[in-house]
Coordinates of C-alpha atoms in Angstrom, one line a residue:
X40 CA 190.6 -49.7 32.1
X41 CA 187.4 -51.6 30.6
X42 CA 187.6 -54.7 30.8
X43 CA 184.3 -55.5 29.6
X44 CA 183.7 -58.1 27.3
X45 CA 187.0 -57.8 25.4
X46 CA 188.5 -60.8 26.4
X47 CA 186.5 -63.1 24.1
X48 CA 189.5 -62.3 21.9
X49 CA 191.8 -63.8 24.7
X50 CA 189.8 -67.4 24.2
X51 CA 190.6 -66.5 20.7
X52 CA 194.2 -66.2 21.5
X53 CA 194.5 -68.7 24.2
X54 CA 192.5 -71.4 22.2
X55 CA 194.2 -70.3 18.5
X56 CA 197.9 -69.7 19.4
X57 CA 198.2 -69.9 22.9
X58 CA 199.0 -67.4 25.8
X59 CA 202.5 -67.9 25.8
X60 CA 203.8 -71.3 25.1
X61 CA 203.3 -74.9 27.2
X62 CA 205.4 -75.8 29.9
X63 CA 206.2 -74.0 33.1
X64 CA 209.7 -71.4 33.9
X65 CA 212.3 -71.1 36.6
X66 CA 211.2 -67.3 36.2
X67 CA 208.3 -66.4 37.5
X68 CA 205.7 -65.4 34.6
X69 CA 203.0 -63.1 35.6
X70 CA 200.2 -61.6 34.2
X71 CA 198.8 -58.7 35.5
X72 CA 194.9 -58.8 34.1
X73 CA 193.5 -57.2 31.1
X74 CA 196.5 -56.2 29.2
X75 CA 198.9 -58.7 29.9
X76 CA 201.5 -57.0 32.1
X77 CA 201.8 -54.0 34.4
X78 CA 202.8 -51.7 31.9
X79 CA 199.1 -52.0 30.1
X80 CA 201.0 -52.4 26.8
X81 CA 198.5 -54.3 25.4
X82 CA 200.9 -56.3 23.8
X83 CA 200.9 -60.4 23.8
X84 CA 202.6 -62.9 22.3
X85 CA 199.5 -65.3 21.2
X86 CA 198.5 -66.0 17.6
X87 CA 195.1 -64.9 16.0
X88 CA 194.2 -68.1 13.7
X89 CA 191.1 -68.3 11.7
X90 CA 188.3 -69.5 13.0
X91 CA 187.2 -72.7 12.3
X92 CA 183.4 -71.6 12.8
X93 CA 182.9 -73.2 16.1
X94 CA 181.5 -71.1 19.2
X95 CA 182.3 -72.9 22.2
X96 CA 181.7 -72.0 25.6
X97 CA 181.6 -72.6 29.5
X98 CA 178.8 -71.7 32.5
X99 CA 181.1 -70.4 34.5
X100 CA 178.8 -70.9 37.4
X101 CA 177.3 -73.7 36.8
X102 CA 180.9 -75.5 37.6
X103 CA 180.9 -74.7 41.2
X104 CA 179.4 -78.4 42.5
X105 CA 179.2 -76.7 46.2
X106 CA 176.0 -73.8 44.8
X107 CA 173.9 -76.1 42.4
X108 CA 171.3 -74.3 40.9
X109 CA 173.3 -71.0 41.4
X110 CA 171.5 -68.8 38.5
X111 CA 174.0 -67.8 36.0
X112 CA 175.5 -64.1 36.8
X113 CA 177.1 -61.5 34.1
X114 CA 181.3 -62.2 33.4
X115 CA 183.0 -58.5 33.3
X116 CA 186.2 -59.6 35.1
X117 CA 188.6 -59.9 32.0
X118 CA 190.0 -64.0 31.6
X119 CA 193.8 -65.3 31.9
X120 CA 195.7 -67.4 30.5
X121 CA 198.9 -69.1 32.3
X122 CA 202.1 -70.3 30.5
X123 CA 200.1 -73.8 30.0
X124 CA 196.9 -72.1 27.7
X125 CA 194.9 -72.4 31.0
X126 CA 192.2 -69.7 31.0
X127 CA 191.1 -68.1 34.6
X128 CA 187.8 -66.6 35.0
X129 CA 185.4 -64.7 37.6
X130 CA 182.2 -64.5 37.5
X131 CA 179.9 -61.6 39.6
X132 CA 178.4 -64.9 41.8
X133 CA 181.7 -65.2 43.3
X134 CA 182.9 -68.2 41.0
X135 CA 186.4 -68.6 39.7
X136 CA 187.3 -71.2 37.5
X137 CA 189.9 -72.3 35.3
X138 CA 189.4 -74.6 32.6
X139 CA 191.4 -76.3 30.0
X140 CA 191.8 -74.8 26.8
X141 CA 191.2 -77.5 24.3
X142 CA 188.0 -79.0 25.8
X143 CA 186.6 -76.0 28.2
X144 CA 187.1 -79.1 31.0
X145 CA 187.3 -77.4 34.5
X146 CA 190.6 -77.9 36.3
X147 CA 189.4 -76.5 39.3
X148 CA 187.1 -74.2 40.3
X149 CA 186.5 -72.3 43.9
X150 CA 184.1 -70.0 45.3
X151 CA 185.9 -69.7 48.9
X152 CA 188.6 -68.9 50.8
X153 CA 189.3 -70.8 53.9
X154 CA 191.7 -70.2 56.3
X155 CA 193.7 -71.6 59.5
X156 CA 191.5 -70.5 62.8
X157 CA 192.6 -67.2 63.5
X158 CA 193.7 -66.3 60.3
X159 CA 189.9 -65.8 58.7
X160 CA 190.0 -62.0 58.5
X161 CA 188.2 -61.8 55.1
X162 CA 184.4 -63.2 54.8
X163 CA 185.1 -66.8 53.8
X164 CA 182.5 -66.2 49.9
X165 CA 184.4 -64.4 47.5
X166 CA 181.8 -62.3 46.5
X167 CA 180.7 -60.9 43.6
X168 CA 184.2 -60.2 40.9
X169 CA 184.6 -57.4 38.4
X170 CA 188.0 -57.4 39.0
X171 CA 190.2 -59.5 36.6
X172 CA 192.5 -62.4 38.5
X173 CA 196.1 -61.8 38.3
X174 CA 198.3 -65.2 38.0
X175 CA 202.0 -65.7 38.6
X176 CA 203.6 -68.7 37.7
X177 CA 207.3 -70.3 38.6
X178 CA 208.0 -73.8 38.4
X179 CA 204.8 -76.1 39.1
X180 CA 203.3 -73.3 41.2
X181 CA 200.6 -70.9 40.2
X182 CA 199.5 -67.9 42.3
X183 CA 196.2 -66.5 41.6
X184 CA 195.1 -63.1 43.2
X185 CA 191.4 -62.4 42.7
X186 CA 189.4 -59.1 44.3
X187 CA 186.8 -58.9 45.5
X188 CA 183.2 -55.3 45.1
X189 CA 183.1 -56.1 49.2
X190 CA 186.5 -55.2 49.1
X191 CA 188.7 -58.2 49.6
X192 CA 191.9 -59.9 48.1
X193 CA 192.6 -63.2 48.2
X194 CA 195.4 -65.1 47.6
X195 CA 195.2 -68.9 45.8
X196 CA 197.7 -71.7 45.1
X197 CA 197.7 -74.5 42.9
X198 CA 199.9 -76.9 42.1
X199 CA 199.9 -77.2 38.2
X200 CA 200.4 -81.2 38.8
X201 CA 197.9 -81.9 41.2
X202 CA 195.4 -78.6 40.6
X203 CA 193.5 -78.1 43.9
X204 CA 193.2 -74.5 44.8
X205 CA 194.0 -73.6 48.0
X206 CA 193.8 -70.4 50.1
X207 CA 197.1 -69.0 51.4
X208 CA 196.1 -65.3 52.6
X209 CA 193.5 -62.6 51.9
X210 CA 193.6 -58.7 52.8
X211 CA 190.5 -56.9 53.7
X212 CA 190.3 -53.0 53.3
X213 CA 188.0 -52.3 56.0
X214 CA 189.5 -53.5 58.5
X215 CA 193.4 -54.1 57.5
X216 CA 193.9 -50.4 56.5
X217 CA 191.4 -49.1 59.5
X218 CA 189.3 -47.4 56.6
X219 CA 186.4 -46.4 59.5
X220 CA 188.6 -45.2 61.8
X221 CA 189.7 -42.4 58.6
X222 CA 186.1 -41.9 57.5
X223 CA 183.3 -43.7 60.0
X224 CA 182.4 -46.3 61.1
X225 CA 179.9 -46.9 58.1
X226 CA 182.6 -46.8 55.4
X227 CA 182.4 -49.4 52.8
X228 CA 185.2 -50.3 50.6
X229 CA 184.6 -51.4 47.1
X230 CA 187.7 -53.4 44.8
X231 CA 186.9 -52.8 40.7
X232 CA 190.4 -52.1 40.0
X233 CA 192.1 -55.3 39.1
X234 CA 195.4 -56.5 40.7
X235 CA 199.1 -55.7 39.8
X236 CA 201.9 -58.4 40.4
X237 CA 205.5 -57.2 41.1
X238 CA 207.2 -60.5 40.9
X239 CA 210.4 -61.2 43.2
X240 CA 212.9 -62.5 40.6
X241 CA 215.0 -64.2 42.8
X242 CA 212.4 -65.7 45.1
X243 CA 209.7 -66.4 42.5
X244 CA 207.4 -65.2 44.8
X245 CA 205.4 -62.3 44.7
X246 CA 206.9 -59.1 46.4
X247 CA 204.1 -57.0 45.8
X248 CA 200.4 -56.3 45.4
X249 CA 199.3 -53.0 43.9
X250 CA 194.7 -52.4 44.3
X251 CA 192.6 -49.4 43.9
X252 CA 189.6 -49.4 45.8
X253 CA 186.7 -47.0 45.8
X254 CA 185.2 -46.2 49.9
X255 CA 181.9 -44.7 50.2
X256 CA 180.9 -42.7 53.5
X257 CA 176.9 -43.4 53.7
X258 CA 175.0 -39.9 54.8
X259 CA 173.0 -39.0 57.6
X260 CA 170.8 -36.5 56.6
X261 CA 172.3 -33.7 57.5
X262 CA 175.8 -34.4 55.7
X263 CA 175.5 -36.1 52.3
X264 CA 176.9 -39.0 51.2
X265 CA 181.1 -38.9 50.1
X266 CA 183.6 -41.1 48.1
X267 CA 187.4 -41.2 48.5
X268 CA 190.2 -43.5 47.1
X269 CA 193.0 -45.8 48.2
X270 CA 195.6 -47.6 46.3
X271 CA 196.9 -50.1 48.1
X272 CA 200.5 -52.1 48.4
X273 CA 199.9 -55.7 50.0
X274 CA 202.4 -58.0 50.6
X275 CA 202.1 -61.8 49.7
X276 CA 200.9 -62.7 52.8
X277 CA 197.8 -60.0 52.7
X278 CA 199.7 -57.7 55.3
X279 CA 199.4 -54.0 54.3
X280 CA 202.9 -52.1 53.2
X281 CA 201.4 -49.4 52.4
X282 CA 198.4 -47.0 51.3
X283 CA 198.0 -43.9 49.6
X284 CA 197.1 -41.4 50.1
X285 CA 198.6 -42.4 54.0
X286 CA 195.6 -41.9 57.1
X287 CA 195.6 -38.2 57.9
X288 CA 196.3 -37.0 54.1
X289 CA 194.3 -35.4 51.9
X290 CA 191.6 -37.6 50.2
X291 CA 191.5 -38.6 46.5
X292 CA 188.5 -39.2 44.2
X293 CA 187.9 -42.8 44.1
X294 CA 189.8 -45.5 42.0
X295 CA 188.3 -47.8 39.7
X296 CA 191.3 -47.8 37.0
X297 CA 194.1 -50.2 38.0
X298 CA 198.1 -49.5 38.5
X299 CA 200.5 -49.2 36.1
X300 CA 204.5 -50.0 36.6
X301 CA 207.1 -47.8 35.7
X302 CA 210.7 -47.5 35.6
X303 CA 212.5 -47.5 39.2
X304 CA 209.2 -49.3 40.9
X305 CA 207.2 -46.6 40.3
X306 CA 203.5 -46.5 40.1
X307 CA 201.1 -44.5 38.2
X308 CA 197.4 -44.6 39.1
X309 CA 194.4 -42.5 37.5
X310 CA 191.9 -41.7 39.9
X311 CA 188.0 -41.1 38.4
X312 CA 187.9 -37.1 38.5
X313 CA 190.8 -37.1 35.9
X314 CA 193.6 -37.1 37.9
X315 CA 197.3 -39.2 37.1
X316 CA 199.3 -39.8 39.9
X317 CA 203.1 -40.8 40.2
X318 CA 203.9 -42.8 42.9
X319 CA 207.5 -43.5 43.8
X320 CA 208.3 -47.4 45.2
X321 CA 207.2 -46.4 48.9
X322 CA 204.0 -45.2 48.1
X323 CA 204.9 -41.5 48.0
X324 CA 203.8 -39.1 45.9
X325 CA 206.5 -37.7 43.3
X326 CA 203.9 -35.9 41.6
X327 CA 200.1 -34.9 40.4
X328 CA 198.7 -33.8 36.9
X329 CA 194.7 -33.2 35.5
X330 CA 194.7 -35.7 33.0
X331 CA 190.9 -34.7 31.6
X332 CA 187.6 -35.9 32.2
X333 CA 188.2 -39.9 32.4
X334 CA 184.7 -41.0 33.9
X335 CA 183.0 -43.6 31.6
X336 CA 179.3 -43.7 31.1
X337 CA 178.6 -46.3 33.4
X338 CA 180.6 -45.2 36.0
X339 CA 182.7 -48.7 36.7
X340 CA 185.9 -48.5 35.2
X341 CA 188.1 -45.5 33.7
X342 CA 190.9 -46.6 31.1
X343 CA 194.3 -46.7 33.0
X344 CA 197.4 -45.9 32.3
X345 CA 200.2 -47.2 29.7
X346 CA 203.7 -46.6 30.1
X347 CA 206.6 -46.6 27.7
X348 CA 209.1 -44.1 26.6
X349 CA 206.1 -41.8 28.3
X350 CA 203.4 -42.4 30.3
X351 CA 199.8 -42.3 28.0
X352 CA 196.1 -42.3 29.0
X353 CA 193.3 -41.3 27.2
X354 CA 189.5 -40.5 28.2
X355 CA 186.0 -39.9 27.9
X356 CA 187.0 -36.2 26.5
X357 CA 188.2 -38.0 22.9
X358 CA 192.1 -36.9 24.0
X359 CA 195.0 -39.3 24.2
X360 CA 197.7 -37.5 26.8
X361 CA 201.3 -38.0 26.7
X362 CA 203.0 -37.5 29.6
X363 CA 206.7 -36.9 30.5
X364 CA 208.0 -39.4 33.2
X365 CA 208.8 -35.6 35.4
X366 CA 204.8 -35.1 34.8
X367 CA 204.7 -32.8 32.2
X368 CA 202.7 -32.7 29.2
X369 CA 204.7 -34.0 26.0
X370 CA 202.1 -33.6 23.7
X371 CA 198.1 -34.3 23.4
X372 CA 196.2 -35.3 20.5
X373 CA 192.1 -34.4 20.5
X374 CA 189.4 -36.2 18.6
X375 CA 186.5 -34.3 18.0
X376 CA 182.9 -35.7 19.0
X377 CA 184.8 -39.1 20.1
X378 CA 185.4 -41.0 23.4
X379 CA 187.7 -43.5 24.6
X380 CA 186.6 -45.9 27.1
X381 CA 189.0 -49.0 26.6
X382 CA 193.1 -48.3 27.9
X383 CA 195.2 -48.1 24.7
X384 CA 197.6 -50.8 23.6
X385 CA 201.0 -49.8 22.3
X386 CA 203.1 -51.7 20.1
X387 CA 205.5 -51.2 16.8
X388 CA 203.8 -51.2 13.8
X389 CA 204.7 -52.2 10.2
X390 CA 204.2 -49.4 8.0
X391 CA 204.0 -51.0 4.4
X392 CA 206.0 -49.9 1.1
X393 CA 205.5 -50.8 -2.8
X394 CA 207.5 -53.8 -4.4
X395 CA 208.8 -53.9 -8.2
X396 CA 206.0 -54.2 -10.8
X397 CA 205.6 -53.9 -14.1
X398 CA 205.2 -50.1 -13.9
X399 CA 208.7 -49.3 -12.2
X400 CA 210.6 -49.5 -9.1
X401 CA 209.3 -48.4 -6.1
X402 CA 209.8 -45.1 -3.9
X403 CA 213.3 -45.2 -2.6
X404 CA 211.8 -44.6 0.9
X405 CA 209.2 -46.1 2.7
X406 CA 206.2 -44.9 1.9
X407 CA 203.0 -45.3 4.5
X408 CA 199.6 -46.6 3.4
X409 CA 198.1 -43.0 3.0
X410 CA 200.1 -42.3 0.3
X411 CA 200.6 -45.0 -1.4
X412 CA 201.1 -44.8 -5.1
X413 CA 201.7 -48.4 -6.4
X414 CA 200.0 -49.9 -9.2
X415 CA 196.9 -52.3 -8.6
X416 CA 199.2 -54.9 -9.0
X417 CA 201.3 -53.8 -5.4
X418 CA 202.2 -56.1 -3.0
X419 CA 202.9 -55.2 0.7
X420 CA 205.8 -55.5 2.6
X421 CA 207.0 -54.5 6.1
X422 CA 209.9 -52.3 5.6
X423 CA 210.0 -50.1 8.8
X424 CA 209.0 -50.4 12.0
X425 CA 207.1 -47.3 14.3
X426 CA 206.1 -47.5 17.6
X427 CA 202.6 -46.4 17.4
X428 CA 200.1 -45.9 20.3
X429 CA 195.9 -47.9 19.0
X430 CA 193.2 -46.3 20.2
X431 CA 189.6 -47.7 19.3
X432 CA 186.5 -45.0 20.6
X433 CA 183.4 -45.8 21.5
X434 CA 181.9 -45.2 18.3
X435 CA 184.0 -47.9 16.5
X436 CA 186.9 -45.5 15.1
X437 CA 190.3 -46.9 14.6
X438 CA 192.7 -44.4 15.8
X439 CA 196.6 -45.0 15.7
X440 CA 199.2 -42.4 16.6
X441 CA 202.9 -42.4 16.7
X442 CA 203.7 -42.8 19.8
X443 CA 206.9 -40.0 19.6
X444 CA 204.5 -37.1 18.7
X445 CA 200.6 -38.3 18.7
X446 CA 200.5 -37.5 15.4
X447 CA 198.2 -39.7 13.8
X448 CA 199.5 -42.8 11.5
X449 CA 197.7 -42.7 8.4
X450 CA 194.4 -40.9 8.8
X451 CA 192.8 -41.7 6.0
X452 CA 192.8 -45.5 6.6
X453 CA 192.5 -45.1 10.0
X454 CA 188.7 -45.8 10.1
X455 CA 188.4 -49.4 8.7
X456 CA 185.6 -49.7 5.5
X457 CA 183.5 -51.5 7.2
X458 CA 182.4 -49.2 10.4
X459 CA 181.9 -51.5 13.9
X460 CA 178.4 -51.4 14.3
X461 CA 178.2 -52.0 18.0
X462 CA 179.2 -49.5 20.9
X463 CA 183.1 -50.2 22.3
X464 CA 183.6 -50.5 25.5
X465 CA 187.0 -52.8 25.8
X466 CA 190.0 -52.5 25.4
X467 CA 192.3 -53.2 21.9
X468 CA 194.9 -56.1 22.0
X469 CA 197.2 -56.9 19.5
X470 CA 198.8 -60.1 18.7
X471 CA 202.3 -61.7 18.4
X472 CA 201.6 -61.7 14.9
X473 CA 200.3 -57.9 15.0
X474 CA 196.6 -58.0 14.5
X475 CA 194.4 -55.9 16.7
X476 CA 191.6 -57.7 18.1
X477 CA 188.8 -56.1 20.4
X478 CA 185.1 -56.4 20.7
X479 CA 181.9 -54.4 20.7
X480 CA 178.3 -54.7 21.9
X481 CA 177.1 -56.0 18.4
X482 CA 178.6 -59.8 19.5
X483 CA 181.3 -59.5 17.2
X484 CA 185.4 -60.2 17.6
X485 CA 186.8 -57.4 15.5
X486 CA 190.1 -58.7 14.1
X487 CA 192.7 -55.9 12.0
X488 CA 195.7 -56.3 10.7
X489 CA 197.8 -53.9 11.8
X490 CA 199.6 -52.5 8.5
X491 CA 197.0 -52.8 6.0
X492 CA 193.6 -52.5 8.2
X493 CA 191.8 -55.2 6.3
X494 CA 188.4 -55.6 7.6
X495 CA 186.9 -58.0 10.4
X496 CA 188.1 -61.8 9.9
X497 CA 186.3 -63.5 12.6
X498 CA 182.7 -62.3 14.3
X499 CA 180.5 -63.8 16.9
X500 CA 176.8 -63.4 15.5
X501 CA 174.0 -62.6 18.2
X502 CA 173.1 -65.9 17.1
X503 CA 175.6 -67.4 19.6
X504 CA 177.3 -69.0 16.2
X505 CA 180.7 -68.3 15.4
X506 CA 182.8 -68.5 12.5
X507 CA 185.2 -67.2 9.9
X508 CA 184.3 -64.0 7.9
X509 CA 186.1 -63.1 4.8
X510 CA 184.6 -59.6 5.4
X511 CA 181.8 -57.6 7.7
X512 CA 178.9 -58.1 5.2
X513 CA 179.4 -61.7 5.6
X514 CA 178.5 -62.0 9.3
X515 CA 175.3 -62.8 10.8

């Protein structure tokens, strides 16, 4: 899933172009963390602008008024950002806070949950937060569901007019899905996975909560320590639907990569020994295929899933996996000495063709950039549209493939001039205006445009000073 990091390009896109458009909707809006919506498209509908130069930024923790002097703690959990440009955040201290995207100013921030007498089942502090919030918003009303390593989920609402966040529910693991009574009293559940929203249309409420969680059985000395998985369906008021696998089945390698939605309320989850699952509505298993070695370096996340006209998922092993929707394989495509740690994004790309020049007409059919055969004196235009499948590896390598066949678009471009000179560990995004932003662990927003892979436009120096870039040699 990795969502490490890559959301700096989500400021981008929430303070350039916004995350959507101001104003609020009848019908409910979600967004289901890192890659927008539940289908891990990757696709969004903000604008990349340039970049006026200016790096601004926010202590996340240093807004909670309640914990002064909290020391600062690392950001992994991927930001939000609501129908209004308002970006959500968590921090690993527990803190989540939502600020205003022209100024940073904090429109509320909360690092508790407290609830009626009775109804306190979850530790009232967050907790430390890889997981990226999930929002939905109808009307005036925004939901925000945030998860918690010690293996919570709450449940905020805030009133867009009046923003005071307050605690409507929460579901703990341990003890809602009686986790020790399955594996021991000394099971421990762990949430990295980040939330997935089914919206109820007609209510505009949330009918559904989709979590993988990772549970660790502690050894004795005789009998070493174990791991197992969950995914978990929780209903809006934290009651358990569901759980899979169900108490009494066969365990699962833990789950770290978060759910993807299919057609027909299915659910496909990716467990962390390489395994995709296909879920049907009711939690029960339609079916079961190796989907290679998935496990990331650092063992916290594992890409999930994207679905489309087939189900995709790529890995550690360098291979991008296309999957039927009955579970067989469609067709795989292998990368040598490469490895994918980020979730693909899919989206239609414009695939660019000669204009009339001086020199002659041009080819009577589209023609992609590899073989291009204008004169110098060319100009680009979208002519036809593919749906193509980006991949970015840890190395840096621009990989796109047509989604239909995984053959790849345009080899010979698809490594940009200018190689990334940082490792990758997020995930790519690409804009409503079709450039593919992600970043890597050199500091810098790597920003392509989609059809003619132009270099980087915008980088982040370690310098912690920002600005426009006409190419890669001219940042810091």
């Amino acid at each position: 899933m990795r969502m490490l990091l890559w959301f700096a390009l989500l400021a981008l896109l929430a303070a350039c172009g916004g995350g959507g458009g101001g104003g609020s909707s009848e019908i409910p809006q979600s967004w289901s963390q890192f890659h927008r919506d539940g289908q891990r498209r990757g696709f969004g509908t903000g604008i990349v602008m340039p970049n006026d130069g200016t790096l601004r930024s926010v202590a996340v923790d240093a807004r909670d008024v309640r914990r002064p002097g909290l020391p600062l703690a690392p950001i992994v959990a991927s930001p939000v950002v609501d129908l209004d440009d308002v970006i959500y955040v968590a921090s690993e201290n527990g803190t989540v806070l939502a600020v205003a995207p022209d100024d940073l100013s904090t429109r509320w921030v909360t690092s508790r949950c407290d609830l009626p007498r009775g109804q306190q089942q979850c530790p009232a502090e967050l907790g430390p937060i890889v997981s990226t919030p999930a929002l939905l918003q109808v009307d005036n009303t925004t939901t925000v569901v945030v998860a918690s390593r010690t293996g919570s989920v709450y449940f905020f609402e805030i009133d867009d007019r009046n923003p005071v966040p307050e605690c409507v529910a929460c579901f703990t693991a341990t003890i809602d899905t009686d986790v020790r009574d399955e594996f021991g009293p000394t099971a421990t559940v762990e949430i990295v996975s980040s939330p997935t929203l089914r919206p109820n249309l007609v209510t505009g409420t949330i009918a559904q909560v989709l979590i993988g969680a990772r549970i660790t059985v502690p050894g004795d000395g005789d009998t070493p320590a174990s791991t197992a998985g969950k995914l978990y369906s929780i209903n809006n008021d934290g009651s358990l639907r569901w759980q899979f696998p169900a108490p009494g089945e066969a365990a699962i390698a833990p789950i770290s990569a978060s759910p993807t939605l299919g057609v027909g309320e299915a659910t496909y989850i990716a467990s962390d020994d390489g395994v995709l699952y296909m879920l049907t509505g009711d939690g029960l298993l339609k079916r079961e295929v190796e989907a290679g070695e998935l496990a990331a370096p650092d063992d916290l996340f594992v890409p999930s899933a994207v679905t489309s006209a087939a189900i995709y998922l790529n890995g550690a092993d360098g291979i991008v996996r296309a999957f039927n929707h009955d579970g067989s394989l469609r067709w795989q495509s292998a990368f040598p000495g490469e490895s994918f740690l980020g979730t693909l994004a899919a989206s239609s790309q414009s695939i660019p063709t000669t204009t009339p020049t001086e020199s002659g007409a041009p080819p009577p059919t589209p023609t992609p950039l590899a073989a291009f055969t204008g004169t110098p004196t060319a100009t680009f235009t979208p002519q036809r549209i593919t749906s193509n499948l980006f991949a970015i590896s840890e190395s840096g390598r621009l990989i796109i493939l047509n989604e239909a066949d995984g053959e790849e678009v345009a080899p010979s471009r698809s490594m940009p001039d200018e190689p990334v000179r940082g490792t990758v560990f997020t995930s790519p995004a690409i804009s409503g205006d079709r450039l593919l932003v992600f970043t890597a662990s050199d500091s810098r927003v790597y920003v392509y445009d989609t059809a003619t892979l132009t270099r980087p436009r915008i980088c982040v120096g370690g310098s912690n000073e920002a600005r426009a870039c006409e190419d890669a040699d001219d940042c810091p």
